[in-house]
Structure formats: structure tokens, C-alpha cells
Short mmCIF file of C-alpha atoms in Angstrom, two decimals:
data_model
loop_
_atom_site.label_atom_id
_atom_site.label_comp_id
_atom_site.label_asym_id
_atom_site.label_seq_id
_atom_site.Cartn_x
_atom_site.Cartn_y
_atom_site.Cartn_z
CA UNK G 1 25.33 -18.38 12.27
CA UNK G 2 25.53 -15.16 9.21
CA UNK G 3 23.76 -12.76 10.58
CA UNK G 4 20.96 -11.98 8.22
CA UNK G 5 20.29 -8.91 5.76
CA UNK G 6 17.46 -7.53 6.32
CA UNK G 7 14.97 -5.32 4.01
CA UNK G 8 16.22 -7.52 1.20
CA UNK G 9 12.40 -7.34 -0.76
CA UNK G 10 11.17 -4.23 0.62
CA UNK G 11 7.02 -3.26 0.00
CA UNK G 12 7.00 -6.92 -1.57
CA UNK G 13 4.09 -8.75 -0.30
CA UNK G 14 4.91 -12.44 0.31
CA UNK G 15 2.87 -15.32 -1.69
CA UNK G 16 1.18 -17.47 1.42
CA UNK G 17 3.44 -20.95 0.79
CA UNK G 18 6.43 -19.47 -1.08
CA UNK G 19 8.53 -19.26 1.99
CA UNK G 20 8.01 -21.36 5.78
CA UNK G 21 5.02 -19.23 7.73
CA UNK G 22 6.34 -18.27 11.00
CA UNK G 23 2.90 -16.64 12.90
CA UNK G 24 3.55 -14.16 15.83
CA UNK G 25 0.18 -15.14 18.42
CA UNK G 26 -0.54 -13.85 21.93
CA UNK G 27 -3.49 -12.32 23.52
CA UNK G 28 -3.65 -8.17 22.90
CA UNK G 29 -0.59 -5.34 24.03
CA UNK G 30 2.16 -7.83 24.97
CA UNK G 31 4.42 -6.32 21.99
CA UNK G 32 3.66 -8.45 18.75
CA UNK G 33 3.91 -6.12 16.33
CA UNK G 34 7.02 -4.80 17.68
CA UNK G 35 8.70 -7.94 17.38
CA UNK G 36 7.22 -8.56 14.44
CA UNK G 37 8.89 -5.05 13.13
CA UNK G 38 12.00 -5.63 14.59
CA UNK G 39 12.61 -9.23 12.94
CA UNK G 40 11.38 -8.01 9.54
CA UNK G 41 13.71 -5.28 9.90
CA UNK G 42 11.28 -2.46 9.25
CA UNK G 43 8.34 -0.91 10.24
CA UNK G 44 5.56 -2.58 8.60
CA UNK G 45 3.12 -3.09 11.27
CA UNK G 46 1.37 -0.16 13.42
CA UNK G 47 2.86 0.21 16.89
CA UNK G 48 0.76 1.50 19.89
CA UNK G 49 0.94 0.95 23.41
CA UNK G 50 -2.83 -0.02 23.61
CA UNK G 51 -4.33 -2.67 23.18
CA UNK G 52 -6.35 -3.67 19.63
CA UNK G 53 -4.55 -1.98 17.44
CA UNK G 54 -3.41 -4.79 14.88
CA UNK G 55 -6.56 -6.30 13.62
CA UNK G 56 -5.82 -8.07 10.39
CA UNK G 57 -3.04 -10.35 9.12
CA UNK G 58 -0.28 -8.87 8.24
CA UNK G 59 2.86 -10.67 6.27
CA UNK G 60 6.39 -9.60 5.30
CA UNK G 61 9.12 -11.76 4.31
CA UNK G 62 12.44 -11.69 6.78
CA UNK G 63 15.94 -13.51 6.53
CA UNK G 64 16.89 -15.37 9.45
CA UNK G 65 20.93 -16.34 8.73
CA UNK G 66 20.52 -17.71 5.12
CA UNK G 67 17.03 -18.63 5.26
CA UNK G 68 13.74 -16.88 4.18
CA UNK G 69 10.98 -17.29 6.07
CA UNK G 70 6.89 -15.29 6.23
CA UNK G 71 6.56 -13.81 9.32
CA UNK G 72 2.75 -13.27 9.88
CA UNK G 73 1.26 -10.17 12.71
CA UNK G 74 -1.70 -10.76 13.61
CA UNK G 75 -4.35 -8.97 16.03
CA UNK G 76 -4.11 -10.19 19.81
CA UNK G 77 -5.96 -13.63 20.45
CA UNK G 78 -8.80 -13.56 23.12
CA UNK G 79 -10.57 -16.56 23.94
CA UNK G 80 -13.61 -14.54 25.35
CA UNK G 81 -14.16 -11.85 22.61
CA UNK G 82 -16.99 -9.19 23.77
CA UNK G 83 -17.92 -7.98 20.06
CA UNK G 84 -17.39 -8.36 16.56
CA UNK G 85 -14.13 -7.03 16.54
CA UNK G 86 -12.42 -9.30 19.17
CA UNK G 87 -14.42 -12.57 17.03
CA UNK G 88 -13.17 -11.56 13.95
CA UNK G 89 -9.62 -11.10 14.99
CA UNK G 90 -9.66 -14.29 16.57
CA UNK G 91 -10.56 -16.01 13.28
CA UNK G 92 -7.19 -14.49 11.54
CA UNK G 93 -5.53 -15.99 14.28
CA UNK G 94 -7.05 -19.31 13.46
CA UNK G 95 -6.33 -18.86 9.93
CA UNK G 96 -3.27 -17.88 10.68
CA UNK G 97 -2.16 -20.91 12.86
CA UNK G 98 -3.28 -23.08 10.07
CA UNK G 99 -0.85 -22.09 7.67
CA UNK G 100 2.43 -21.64 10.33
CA UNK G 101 5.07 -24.00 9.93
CA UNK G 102 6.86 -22.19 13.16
CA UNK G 103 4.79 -19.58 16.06
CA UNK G 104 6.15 -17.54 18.33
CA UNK G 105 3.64 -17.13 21.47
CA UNK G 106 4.74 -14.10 22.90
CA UNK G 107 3.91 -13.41 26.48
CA UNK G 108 4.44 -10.33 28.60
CA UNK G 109 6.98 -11.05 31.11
CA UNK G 110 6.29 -7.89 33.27
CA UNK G 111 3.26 -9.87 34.34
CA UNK G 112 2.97 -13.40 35.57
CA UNK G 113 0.49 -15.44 32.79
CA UNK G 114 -3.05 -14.50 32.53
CA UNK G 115 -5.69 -17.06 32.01
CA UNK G 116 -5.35 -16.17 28.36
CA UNK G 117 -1.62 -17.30 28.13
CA UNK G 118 -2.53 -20.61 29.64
CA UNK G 119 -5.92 -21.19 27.36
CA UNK G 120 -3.14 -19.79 24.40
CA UNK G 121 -0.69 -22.46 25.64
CA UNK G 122 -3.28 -25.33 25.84
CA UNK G 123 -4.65 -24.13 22.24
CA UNK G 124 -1.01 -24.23 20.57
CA UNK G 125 -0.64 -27.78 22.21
CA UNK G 126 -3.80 -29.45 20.51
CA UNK G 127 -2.82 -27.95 17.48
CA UNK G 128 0.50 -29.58 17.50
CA UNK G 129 2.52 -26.43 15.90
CA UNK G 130 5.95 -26.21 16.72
CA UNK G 131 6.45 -23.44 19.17
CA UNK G 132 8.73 -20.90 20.25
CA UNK G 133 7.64 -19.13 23.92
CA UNK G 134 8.63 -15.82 23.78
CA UNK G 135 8.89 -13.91 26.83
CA UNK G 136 8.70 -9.85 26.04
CA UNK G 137 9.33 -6.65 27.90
CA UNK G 138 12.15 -7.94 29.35
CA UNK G 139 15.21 -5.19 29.45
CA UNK G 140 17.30 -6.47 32.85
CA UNK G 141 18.66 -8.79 35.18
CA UNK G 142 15.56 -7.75 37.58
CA UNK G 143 13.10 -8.28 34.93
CA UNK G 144 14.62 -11.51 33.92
CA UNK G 145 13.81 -13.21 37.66
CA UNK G 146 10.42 -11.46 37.76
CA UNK G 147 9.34 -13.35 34.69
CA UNK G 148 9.79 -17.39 36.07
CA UNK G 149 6.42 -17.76 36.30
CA UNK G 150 6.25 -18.20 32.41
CA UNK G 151 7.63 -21.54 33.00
CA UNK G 152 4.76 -22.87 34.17
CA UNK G 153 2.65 -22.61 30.89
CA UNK G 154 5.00 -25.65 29.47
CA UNK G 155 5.72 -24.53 26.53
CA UNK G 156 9.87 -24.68 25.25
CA UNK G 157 11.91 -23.14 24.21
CA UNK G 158 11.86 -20.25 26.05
CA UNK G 159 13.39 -17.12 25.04
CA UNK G 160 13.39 -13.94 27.22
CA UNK G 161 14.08 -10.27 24.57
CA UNK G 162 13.14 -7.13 24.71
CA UNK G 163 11.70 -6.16 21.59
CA UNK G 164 11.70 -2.34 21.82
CA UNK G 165 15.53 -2.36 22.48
CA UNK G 166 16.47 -5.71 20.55
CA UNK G 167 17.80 -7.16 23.25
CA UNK G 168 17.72 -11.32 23.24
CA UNK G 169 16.04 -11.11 19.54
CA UNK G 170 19.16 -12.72 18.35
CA UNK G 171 19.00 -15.58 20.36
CA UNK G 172 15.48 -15.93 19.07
CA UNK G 173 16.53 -15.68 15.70
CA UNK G 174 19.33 -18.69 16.28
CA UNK G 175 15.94 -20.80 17.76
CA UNK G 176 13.97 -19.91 14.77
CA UNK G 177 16.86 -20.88 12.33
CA UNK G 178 17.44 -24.20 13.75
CA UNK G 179 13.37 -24.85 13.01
CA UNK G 180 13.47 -23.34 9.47
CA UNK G 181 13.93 -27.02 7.16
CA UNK G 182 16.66 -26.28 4.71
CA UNK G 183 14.59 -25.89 1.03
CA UNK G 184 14.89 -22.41 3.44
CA UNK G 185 17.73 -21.63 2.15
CA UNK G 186 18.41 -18.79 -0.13
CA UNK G 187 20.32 -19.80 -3.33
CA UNK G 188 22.87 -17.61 -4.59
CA UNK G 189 21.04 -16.74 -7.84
CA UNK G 190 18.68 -14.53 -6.51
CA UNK G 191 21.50 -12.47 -5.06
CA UNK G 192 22.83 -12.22 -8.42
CA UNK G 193 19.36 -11.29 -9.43
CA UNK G 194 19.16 -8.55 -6.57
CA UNK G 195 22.40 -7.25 -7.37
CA UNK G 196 21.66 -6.42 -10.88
CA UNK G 197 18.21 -4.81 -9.69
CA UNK G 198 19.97 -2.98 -7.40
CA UNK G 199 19.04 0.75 -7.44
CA UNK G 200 15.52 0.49 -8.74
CA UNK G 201 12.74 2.59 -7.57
CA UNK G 202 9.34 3.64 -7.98
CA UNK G 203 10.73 6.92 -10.22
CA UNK G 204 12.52 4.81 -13.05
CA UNK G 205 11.80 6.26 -16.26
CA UNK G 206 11.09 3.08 -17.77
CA UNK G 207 7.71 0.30 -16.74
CA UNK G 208 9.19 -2.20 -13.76
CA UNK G 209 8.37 -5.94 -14.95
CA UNK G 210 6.82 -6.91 -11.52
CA UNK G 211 3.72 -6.70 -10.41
CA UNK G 212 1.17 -4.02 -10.60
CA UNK G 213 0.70 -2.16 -7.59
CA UNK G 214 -2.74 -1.18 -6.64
CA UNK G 215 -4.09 0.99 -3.89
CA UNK G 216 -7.62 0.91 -2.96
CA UNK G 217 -8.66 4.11 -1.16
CA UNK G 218 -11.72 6.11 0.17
CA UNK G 219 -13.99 7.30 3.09
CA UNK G 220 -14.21 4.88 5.95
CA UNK G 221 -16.62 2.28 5.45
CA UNK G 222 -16.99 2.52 1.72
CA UNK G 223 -16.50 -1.42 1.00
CA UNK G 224 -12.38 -1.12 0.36
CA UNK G 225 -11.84 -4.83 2.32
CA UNK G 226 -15.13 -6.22 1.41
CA UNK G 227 -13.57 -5.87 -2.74
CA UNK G 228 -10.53 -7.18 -2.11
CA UNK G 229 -11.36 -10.17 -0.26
CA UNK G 230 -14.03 -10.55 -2.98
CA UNK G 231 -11.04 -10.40 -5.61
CA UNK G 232 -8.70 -12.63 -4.00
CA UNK G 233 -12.20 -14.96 -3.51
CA UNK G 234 -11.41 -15.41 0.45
CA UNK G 235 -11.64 -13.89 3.67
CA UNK G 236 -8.12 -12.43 3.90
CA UNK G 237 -9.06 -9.11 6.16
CA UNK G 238 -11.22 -8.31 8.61
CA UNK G 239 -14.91 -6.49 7.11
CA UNK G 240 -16.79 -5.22 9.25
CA UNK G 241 -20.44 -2.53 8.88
CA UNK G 242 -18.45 -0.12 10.99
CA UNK G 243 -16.06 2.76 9.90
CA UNK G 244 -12.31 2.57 11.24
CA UNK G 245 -11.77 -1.39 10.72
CA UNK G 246 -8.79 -1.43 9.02
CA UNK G 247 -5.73 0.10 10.06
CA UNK G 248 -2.66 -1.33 8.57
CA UNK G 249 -1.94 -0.95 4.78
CA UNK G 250 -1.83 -4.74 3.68
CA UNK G 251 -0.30 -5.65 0.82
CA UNK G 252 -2.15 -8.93 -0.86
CA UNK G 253 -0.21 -10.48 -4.39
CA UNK G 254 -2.26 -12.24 -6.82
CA UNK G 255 -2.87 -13.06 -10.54
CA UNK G 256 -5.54 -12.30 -13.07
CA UNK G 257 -5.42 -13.52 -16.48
CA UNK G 258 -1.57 -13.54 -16.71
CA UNK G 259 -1.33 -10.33 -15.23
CA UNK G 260 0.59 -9.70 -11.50
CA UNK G 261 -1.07 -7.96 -9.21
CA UNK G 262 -0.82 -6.42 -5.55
CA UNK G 263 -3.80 -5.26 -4.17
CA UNK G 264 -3.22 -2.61 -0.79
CA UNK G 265 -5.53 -2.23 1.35
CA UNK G 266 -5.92 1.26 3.23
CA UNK G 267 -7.27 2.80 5.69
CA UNK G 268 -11.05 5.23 5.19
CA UNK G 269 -9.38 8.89 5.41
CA UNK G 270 -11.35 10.86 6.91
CA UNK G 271 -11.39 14.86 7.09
CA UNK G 272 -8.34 16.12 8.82
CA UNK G 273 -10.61 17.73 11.31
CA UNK G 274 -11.77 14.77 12.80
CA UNK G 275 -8.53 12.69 13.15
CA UNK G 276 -7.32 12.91 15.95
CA UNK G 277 -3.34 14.20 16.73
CA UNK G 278 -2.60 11.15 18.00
CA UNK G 279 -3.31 7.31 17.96
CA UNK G 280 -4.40 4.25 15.77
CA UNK G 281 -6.23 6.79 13.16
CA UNK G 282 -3.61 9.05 12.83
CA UNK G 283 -1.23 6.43 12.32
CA UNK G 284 -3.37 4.66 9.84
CA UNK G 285 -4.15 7.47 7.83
CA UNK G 286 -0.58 8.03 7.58
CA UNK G 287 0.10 4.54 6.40
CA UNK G 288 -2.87 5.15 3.61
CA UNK G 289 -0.84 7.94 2.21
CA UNK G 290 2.38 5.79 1.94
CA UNK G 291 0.73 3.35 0.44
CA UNK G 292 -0.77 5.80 -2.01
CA UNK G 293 2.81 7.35 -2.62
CA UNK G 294 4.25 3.25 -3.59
CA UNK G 295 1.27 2.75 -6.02
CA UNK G 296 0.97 2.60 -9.47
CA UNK G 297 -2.64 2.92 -9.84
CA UNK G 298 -5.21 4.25 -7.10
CA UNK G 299 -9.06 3.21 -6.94
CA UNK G 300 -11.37 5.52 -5.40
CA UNK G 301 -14.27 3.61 -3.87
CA UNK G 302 -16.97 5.27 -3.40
CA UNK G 303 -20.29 4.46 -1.46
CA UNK G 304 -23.32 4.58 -4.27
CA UNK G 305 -25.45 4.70 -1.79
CA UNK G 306 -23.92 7.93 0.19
CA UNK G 307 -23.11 10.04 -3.21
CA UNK G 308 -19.47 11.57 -3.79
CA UNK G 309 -18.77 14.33 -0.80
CA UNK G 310 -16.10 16.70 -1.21
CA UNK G 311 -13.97 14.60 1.14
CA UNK G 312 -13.36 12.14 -1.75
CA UNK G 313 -12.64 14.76 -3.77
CA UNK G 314 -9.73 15.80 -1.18
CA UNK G 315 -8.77 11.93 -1.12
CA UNK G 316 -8.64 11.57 -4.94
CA UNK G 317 -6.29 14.77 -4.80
CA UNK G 318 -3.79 12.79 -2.43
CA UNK G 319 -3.17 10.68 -4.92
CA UNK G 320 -3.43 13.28 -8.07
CA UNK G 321 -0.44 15.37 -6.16
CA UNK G 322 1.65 12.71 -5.82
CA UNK G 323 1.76 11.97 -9.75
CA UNK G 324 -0.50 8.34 -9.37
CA UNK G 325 -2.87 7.02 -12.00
CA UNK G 326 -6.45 6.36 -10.52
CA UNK G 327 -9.28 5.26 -11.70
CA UNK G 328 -13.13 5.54 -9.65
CA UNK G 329 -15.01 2.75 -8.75
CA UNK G 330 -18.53 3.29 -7.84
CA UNK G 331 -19.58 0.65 -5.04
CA UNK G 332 -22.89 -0.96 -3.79
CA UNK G 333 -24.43 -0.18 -7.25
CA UNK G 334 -26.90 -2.46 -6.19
CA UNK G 335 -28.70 0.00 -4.06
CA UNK G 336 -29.55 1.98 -7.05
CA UNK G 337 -29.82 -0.40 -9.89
CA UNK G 338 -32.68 -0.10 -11.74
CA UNK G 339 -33.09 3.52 -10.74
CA UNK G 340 -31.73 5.30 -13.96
CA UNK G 341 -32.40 8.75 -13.05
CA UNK G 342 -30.39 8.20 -9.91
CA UNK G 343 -27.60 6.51 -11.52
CA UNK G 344 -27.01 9.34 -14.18
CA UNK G 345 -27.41 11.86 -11.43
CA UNK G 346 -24.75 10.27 -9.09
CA UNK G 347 -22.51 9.92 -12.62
CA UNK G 348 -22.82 14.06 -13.05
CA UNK G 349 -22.42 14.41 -8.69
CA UNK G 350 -19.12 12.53 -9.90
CA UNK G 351 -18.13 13.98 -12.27
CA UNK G 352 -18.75 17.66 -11.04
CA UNK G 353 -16.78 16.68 -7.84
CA UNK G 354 -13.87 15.19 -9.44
CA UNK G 355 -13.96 17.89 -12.31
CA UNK G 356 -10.03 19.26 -11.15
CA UNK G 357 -9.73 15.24 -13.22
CA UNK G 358 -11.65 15.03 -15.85
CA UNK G 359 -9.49 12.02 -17.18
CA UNK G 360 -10.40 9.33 -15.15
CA UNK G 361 -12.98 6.93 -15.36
CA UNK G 362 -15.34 5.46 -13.62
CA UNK G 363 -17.05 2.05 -13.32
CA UNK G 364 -19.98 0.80 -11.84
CA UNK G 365 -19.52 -2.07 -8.83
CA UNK G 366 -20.64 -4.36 -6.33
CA UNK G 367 -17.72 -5.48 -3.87
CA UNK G 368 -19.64 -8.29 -2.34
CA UNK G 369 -20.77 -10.10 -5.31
CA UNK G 370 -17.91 -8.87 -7.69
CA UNK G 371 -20.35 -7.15 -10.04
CA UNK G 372 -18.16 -5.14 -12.32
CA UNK G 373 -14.51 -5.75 -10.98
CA UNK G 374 -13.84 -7.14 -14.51
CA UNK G 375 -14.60 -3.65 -15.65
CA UNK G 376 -12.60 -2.10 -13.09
CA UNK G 377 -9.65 -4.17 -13.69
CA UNK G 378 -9.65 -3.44 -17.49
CA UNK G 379 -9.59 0.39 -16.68
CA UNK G 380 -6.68 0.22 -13.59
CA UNK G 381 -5.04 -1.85 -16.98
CA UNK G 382 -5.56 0.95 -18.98
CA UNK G 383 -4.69 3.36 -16.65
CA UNK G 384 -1.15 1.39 -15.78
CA UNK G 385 -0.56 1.10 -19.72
CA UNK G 386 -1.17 5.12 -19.73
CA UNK G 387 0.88 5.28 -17.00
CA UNK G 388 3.93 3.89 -18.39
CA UNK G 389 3.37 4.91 -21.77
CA UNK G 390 6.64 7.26 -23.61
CA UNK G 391 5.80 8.83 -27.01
CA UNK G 392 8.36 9.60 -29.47
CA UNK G 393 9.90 12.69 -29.48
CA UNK G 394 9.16 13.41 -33.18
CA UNK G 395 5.52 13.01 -32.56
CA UNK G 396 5.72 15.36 -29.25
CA UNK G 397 7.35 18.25 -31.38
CA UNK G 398 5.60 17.79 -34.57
CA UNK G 399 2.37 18.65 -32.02
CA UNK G 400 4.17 21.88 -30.79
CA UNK G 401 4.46 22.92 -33.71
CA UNK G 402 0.98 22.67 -34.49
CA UNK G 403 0.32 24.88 -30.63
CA UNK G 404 2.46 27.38 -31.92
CA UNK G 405 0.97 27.84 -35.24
CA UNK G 406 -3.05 27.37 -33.65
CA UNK G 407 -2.29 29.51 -30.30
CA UNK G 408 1.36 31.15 -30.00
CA UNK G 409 2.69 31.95 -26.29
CA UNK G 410 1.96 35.28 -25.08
CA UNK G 411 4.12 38.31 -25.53
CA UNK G 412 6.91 39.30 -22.46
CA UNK G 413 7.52 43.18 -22.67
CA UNK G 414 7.15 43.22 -26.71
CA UNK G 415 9.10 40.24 -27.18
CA UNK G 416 7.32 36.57 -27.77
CA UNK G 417 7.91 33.78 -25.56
CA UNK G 418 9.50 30.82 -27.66
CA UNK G 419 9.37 27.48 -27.43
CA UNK G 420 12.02 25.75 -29.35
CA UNK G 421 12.02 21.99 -28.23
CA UNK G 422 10.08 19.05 -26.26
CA UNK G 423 10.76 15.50 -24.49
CA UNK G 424 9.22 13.17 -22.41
CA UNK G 425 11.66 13.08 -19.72
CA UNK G 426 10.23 9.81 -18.10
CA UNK G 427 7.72 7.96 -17.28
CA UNK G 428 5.54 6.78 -13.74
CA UNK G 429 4.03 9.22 -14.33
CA UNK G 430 4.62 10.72 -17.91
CA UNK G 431 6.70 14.06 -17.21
CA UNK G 432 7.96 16.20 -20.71
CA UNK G 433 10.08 18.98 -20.46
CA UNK G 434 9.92 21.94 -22.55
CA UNK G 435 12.75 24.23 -23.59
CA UNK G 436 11.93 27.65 -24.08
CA UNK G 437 12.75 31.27 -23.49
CA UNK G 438 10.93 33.20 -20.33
CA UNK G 439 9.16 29.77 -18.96
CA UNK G 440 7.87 32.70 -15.92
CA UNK G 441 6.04 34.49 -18.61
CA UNK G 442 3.35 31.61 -19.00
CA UNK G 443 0.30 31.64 -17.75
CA UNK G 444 -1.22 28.99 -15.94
CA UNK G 445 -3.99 28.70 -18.33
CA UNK G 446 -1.45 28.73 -21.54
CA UNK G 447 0.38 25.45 -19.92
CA UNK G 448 -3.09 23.74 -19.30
CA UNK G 449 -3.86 24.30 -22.83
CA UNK G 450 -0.83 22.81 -23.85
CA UNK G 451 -1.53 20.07 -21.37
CA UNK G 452 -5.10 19.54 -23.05
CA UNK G 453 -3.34 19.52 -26.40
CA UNK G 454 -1.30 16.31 -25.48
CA UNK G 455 -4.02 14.90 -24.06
CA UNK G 456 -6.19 14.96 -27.18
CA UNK G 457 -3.17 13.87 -29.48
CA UNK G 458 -1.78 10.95 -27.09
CA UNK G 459 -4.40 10.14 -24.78
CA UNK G 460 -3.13 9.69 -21.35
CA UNK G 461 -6.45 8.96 -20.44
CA UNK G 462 -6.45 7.38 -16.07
CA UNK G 463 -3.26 8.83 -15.27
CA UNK G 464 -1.30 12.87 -14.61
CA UNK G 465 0.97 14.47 -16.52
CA UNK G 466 3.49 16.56 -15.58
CA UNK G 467 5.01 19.74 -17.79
CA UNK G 468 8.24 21.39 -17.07
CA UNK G 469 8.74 24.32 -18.59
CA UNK G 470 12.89 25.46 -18.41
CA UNK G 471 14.62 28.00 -20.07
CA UNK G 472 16.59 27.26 -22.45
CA UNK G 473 20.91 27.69 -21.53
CA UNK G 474 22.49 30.13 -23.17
CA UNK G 475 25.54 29.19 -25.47
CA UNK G 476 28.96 30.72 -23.51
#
């Protein structure tokens, strides 16, 4: 069998019926999401040895030989959940197993089977998916005849791997070929399509034509899951009225209005002080800020009802410092409708917070009704356009011209600082460069004027810009 290539659509979310679901089930800390990570060929899914950590559905397209297929992760199936939690994992699971063409029941083999893997077993026989018993934690010979017991749950093929070390995984990547039904198959013109893609990346000068990449951040608990499932008009992650819910950073593709979309959802950052060194929040937090960094446009949520805190301020900046366009979306409006004396003083609390941005904007929401999000998606449409937006270099100098006349540079030991020419080097976001003489000599408070200046002649309203400032080479 070719041996697949992996990472072939990297940070591209998979649309649910595009490509053969293959769902990874079994009850919590046998090593899903390791597996999972090791087949996709990356690490996608959050990897702790505890229990609990995966909690929504996660999905990531994988090449198995010369097929595609949608692997799903999915939080560990217990048929006696204890709490909310444990009951609203186990209906992802269900969801999940309704859409898989192929699962892989994966079993710890360290252990003989629990009365979970045999209520798991019976479950995945009623539901008459083909199945794929995957015995895990297996790295010898002496682990190997420890792990006969699995037998017994009657489900075939068996496979024994190790998913840590990749041992076996190719054998159950033969087993999961030989399922895959041949419209599987990758045709030869999307390689040609890759290939002339190839060396792409998030800091092109020019706009991508895929999708637009959205990242909805905030505090924990301030409604981030509740708007996207609300968006996408279906119950696609886990909401819950507790801070710390979600974890991963998942990555949901849609359309609105003939507009491409991918919605990613984050985990609430809190303040560093209270995350922990290590564990599931650490780890999630650090998935929030790579999610922020593959953006294109960042949405603040914010709780109405709570006010803006300086910690959103801090969160906004994570996303300001990395050169994203954002815009603010004020949630459970609801709580203060009506109450206009409130609502302008939570506008100013805003806007006071946020002041180190004055260019964003902000709109008014209700995530579990969808009050508003055609507001908000007009502004993250502005703020993309902004975004990706090049004026012409005529324009740019004409306007420095103007600066120089209005407000010259300051002097450096007698002599005047000039500044002979200007460009927009790219775009994503927009970045000029200025050639002049003695670029140390200006102020801080010189280059945000000039920043201002563009501002008010091109707009750039919802996203950063960037100035360089470089002296000019010398001829000879």
C-alpha cells in the first residue's frame, strides 16, 4: 500500500460529509487523542495522561495510502456519567457515531476490559457501524500476551499499537484502508492544485482566496461556544454555565451569504496568575494563542452582564501584538436591554479599557438567540476587507508630503530628520515602510502621529498597522 503524506491540508477544518468519517470512541484515558494525533500526523488534539481532558468533537482530515478520510476525537464515552460534563460528552459521542462510516474502539490493553468496554462493545454492535478494535498501550512481546482478554468483547478486527511510539499504527492504517470505499480516493488534480499553492502562508502580502478565519476569544465563561453553535444553528460543542469547558481550539467551516467562513473556538484565558504551570489549562490556553496567531480576524466576547475587566484588555492585546484584526462583541445584551444608562456606561467602561485600540468596534449581542451576529459579521467583514486592504503608493506619499509640510520630523543635533519615500510593504496585516535619514531620532509620539495620519486618510478601521521606519542606504 503508498504510504500516505501526511499534513497535506494543515489548520483546514474538514466539511462533516466531504470525506468518509472515521470516529475514534472508548471510555476516558485509554490514549484516543494520541492516536488520533498520530494518524492525522500532527498535534491537533490536547494530550494528557488524565482522564477528561478531550471534551468536544474534534475533526482533522488524514490520508490513509491514497485515500482521504475525517478522523473525529472525541471525549471518553461513559455509560454512567456523574455530572453534566460526563452527559454532555457522551452526547458528542452519539453524534459522533451517527455520522462514522468507520470507528476505531480503542481499548487499553494494559488492563483486561472494564464493564465500560463491554457496554462500548454491545453499543457499537446495535448500532451496526463497522468497527475496528483497537488495542492501545501496547509496546512489547510481554504486553502483547497480557492483553488476550480483549478478545472476549467480540469485536474484529483486532489490532494491537502503541500509539505513543507508533508502533502497529501501520497495520491499522492497512485495516482502515481496506474499509475506506474508493470515491476515497484522491484524484491527481488536487495535487496539481497543492503543488501550485505550495509555499503559502498566513504572511503573504496579498488576501488568500479561502476561507475567512475567525477566532472567538475571551474570559472563561463569556458565551464563546454558546455563539458559535448558535451560528452554525446546531449543537456542535459542548456549553456548559461553568468556566473551563472548552479546551481544544476547534476549527468549525461554514458559509454565510456567499462568504467562507471558519469559526475557532478557544479556550476563556484567564490571568496568568491563576493558570496553573501545568495541565489541561495551561495547555488550552496555549492552544487559544495559536489559534489567535492563524486568524485573520479575532472577536472579543465579552460578558454584558460582568462589564469589561482589565483581563480582556490583556486578551485583546494578545491578539493586537500579533498584528490580527479584531473586532468586540458585547454578549448577553439581554441582561441590560432596556437599561440605557447602563448600556452607554458599559460602551465608555469599553471603550476606556480598550483605549491602547481605539479602532475597533463594537457590537451589541445575544449568543443564544443570535441577536446581533448579523451585525457582528458585517464588522469581522469589514475588519477582514481592512485587513487585506493595499493603497497605492502615490496616494501613501502624496499624504507624507502633506505630514511634512503640517508637522516636519524633529531636529537630530541641528540637522532635520528626512523622510524621502513610503510603501506598503504587504498586507495581513497592512505593514508600510518608510525611508528616511536617522529613523532612531523619532519619537514614539512623532510615528503615532504619522500612524493617526494614515488612519484618517485610508481608514484601516478593525485591524493594526505596522510602520517601519529604515534608513535610507547610502549610494557607494
Amino acid at each position: 500500500m503508498r504510504r500516505r503524506r501526511r499534513n497535506r491540508v494543515p489548520n483546514t477544518p474538514p466539511r462533516v460529509g466531504e470525506h468518509p468519517i472515521v470516529a475514534v470512541l472508548g471510555r476516558p484515558n485509554v490514549g484516543k487523542s494520541t492516536l488520533f494525533n498520530r494518524i492525522v500526523g500532527r498535534r491537533v488534539s490536547i494530550v494528557e495522561d488524565r482522564p477528561g481532558v478531550t471534551r468536544d468533537r474534534l475533526y482533522a482530515d488524514a490520508d490513509v495510502g491514497d485515500k482521504r478520510c475525517t478522523l473525529v476525537d472525541m471525549g471518553g464515552f461513559e455509560f454512567d456519567p456523574e455530572g453534566a460534563v460526563e452527559t454532555g460528552i457522551n452526547q458528542q459521542c452519539r453524534t459522533a457515531l451517527e455520522q462514522a462510516a468507520l470507528v476505531l474502539f480503542v481499548v487499553d490493553g494494559r488492563v483486561p476490559p472494564t464493564s465500560g468496554d463491554v457496554a462500548t462493545a454491545d453499543l457499537l454492535r446495535r448500532a451496526g457501524r463497522p468497527s475496528i478494535l483497537v488495542v492501545n498501550k501496547v509496546d512489547g512481546a510481554r504486553q502483547e500476551n497480557d492483553a488476550v482478554d480483549v478478545f472476549s468483547l467480540g469485536i474484529e478486527p483486532v489490532v494491537l499499537v502503541s500509539a505513543l511510539h507508533g508502533r502497529g499504527v501501520a497495520d491499522l492504517e492497512d485495516l482502515v484502508y481496506a474499509r475506506l470505499p474508493e470515491s476515497a480516493k484522491i484524484v491527481e488534480e488536487e495535487d496539481e492544485e497543492e503543488g501550485q499553492g505550495a509555499g503559502t502562508d498566513e504572511g503573504e502580502e496579498e488576501a488568500p482566496s479561502g476561507p475567512i478565519k475567525v477566532a472567538i476569544i475571551g474570559r472563561p465563561n463569556a458565551g464563546k461556544s454558546s455563539l458559535i453553535n448558535t451560528i452554525l444553528g446546531e449543537e456542535r460543542l459542548l456549553t456548559l454555565d461553568q468556566p473551563g469547558t472548552t479546551r481544544d481550539a476547534i476549527d468549525s467551516a461554514f458559509e454565510r451569504r456567499g462568504r467562507s467562513y471558519v469559526l475557532v473556538d478557544t479556550a476563556g484565558i484567564r490571568r496568568k496568575s491563576r493558570v496553573p504551570l501545568a495541565g489541561p489549562e495551561k495547555l488550552a490556553v496555549t492552544s487559544a494563542v495559536r489559534a489567535i496567531e492563524r486568524c485573520h480576524v479575532v472577536v472579543l466576547l465579552l460578558d454584558a452582564g460582568e462589564g469589561v475587566a482589565e483581563q480582556d484588555a490583556k486578551v485583546l492585546g494578545l491578539a493586537v501584538d500579533r498584528g490580527r484584526a479584531a473586532v468586540v462583541a458585547l454578549n448577553k445584551w439581554d441582561l441590560v436591554k432596556g437599561d440605557r444608562e447602563r448600556q452607554q456606561k458599559l460602551f465608555e467602561a469599553t471603550k476606556d479599557v480598550l483605549a491602547f485600540a481605539p479602532w475597533i468596534s463594537a457590537a451589541p449581542i445575544c449568543a443564544l438567540n443570535g441577536n446581533g451576529v448579523d451585525k457582528l459579521f458585517a464588522l469581522v467583514d469589514a475588519a477582514y476587507d481592512e485587513f487585506t486592504k493595499r493603497v497605492p503608493t502615490g496616494g501613501l506619499n502624496r499624504l507624507f508630503e502633506e505630514i511634512i509640510d503640517h508637522h516636519p520630523p524633529p531636529m537630530r543635533k541641528g540637522r532635520p530628520v528626512r523622510l524621502y519615500y513610503a510603501t506598503q510593504a504587504s498586507v495581513r496585516p497592512p505593514t508600510f515602510v518608510v525611508q528616511c535619514s536617522y529613523p532612531e531620532s523619532l519619537h514614539f509620539s512623532y510615528r503615532r502621529y504619522v500612524q493617526n495620519k494614515i488612519r484618517e486618510a485610508f481608514g484601516f478601521d478593525g485591524t493594526p498597522i505596522r510602520i517601519h521606519f529604515k534608513q535610507r542606504q547610502r549610494k557607494g
